[in-house]
Structure formats: C-alpha cells, structure tokens
XYZ file of C-alpha atoms in Angstrom:
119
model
C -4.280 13.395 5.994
C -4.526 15.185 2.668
C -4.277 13.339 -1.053
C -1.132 15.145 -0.948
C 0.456 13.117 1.824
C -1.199 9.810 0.219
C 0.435 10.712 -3.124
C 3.890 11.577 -1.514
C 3.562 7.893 0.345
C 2.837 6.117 -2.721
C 5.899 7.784 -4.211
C 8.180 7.137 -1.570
C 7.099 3.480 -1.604
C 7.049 3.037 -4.962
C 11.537 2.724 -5.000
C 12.800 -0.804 -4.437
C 15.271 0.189 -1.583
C 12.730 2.369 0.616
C 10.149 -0.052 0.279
C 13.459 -2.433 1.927
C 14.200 0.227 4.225
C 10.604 0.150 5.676
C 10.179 -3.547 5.678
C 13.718 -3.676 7.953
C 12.647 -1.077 10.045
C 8.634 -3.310 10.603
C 10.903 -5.092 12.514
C 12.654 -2.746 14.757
C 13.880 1.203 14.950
C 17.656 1.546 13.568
C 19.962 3.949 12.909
C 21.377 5.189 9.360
C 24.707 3.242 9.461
C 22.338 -0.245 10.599
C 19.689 0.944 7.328
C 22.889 1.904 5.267
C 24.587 -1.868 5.723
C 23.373 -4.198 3.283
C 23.129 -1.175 0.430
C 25.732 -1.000 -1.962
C 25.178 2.541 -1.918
C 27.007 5.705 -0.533
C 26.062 6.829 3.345
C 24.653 9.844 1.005
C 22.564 8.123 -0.769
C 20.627 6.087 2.230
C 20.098 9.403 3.884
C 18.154 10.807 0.797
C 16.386 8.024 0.568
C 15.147 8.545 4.184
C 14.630 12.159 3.068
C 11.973 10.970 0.827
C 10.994 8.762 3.448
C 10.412 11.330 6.095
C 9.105 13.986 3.642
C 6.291 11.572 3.318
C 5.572 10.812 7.036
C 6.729 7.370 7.015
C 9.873 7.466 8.919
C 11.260 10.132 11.791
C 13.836 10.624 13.577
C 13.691 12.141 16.603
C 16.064 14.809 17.589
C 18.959 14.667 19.462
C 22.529 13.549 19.184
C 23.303 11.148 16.923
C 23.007 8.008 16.050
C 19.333 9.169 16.412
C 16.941 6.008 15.325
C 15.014 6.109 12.501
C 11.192 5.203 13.374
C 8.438 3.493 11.204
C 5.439 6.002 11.574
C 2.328 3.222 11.674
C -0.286 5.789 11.035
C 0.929 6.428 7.522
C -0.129 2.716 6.973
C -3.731 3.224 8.186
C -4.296 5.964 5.250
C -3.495 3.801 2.721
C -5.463 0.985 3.999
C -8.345 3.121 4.230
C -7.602 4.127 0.650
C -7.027 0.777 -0.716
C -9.661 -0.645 1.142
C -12.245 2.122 0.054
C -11.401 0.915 -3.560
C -11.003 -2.933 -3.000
C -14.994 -2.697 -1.359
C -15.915 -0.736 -4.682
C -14.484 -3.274 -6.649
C -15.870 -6.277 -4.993
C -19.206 -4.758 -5.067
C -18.874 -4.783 -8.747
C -18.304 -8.278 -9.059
C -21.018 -9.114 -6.937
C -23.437 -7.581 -9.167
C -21.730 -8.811 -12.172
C -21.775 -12.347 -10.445
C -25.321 -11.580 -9.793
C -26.173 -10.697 -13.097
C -24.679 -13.560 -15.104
C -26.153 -15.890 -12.676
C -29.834 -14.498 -14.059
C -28.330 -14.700 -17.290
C -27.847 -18.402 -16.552
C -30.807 -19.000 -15.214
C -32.741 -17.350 -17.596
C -31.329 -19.450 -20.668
C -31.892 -23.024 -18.361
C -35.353 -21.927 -18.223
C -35.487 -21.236 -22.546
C -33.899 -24.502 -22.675
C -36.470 -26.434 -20.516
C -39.269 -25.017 -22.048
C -37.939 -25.983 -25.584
C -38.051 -29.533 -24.327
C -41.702 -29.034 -23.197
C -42.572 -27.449 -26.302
C-alpha cells in the first residue's frame, strides 16, 4: 500500500468516534443502524464517518441489499504495524547505543576515580 493509504488511515483513525466504530466492529461485523446506536449523532452523520472509514480501506461493505454489514478490513492493520514497528526498531536501536555509550562513560570515570586512589 502507498503512503497515501497510510496517511488516509492515520486520518481516519485519528476522530474519537471512528476509532469507536472500529474497536466495536474488532469484535464482530454490524450494520449502520447497530454502529449508529450508542452515537448521539444523526444516521447521516455515522454514515460519513464510515465514508472516511472506507475511503481509507478500513471498513467495507459488501454489496447487496441492505442492511449490508460493515466489515473491519485486518490488512489495513498490518501496514501500520509495519510502519510503526519500522520506527519503534529505529528508536530502540538508538537507545541501545545511547545505553551503550553512557555505560563507557561510566566506566570510564570509575576507572579515573580508582586510579586517583592509587595515585
């Protein structure tokens, strides 16, 4: 998938209510009236948030006649592990070198201090 599709993910997730939306449909597929229930929004409203939702390749719905079931599309959540986790190795691999690096820096003032007690 394209850094398009990752950005348009990150956007969809980043609203409150979709990121609700997709954690209710982790458990199970539902239809917009089911999504729509515990919103205090309009019917209107739920379906443009799926809109953004679908745009980005997180939900479908399949076609056919209605109530069609909204779907959680899993592979969306592979990209952005493989994105995060590209970035979370990076990071950690920085830390171990700072960790390694301030260890020598320890080490190398113990040894100054020992050999001012020798002195």
């Amino acid at each position: 998938m394209a850094a398009d599709t990752l950005s348009r993910v990150f956007a969809a997730l980043a609203d409150p209510t979709r990121r609700d939306m997709v954690a209710r449909l982790a458990v199970g597929d539902a239809t917009v009236n089911q999504l729509a229930e515990p919103y205090p929004i309009s019917l209107q409203a739920v379906y443009k948030h799926l809109k953004v939702l679908e745009d980005a390749g997180v939900v479908s719905r399949p076609a056919g006649p209605q109530p069609r079931p909204v779907r959680l599309e899993v592979e969306v959540f592979d990209l952005m592990e493989t994105w995060i986790e590209r970035y979370r190795r990076q990071a950690e691999e920085r830390y171990r070198r700072l960790d390694a690096v301030l260890a020598q820096m320890n080490q190398d003032t113990t040894d100054q201090t020992e050999e001012g007690r020798v002195a």
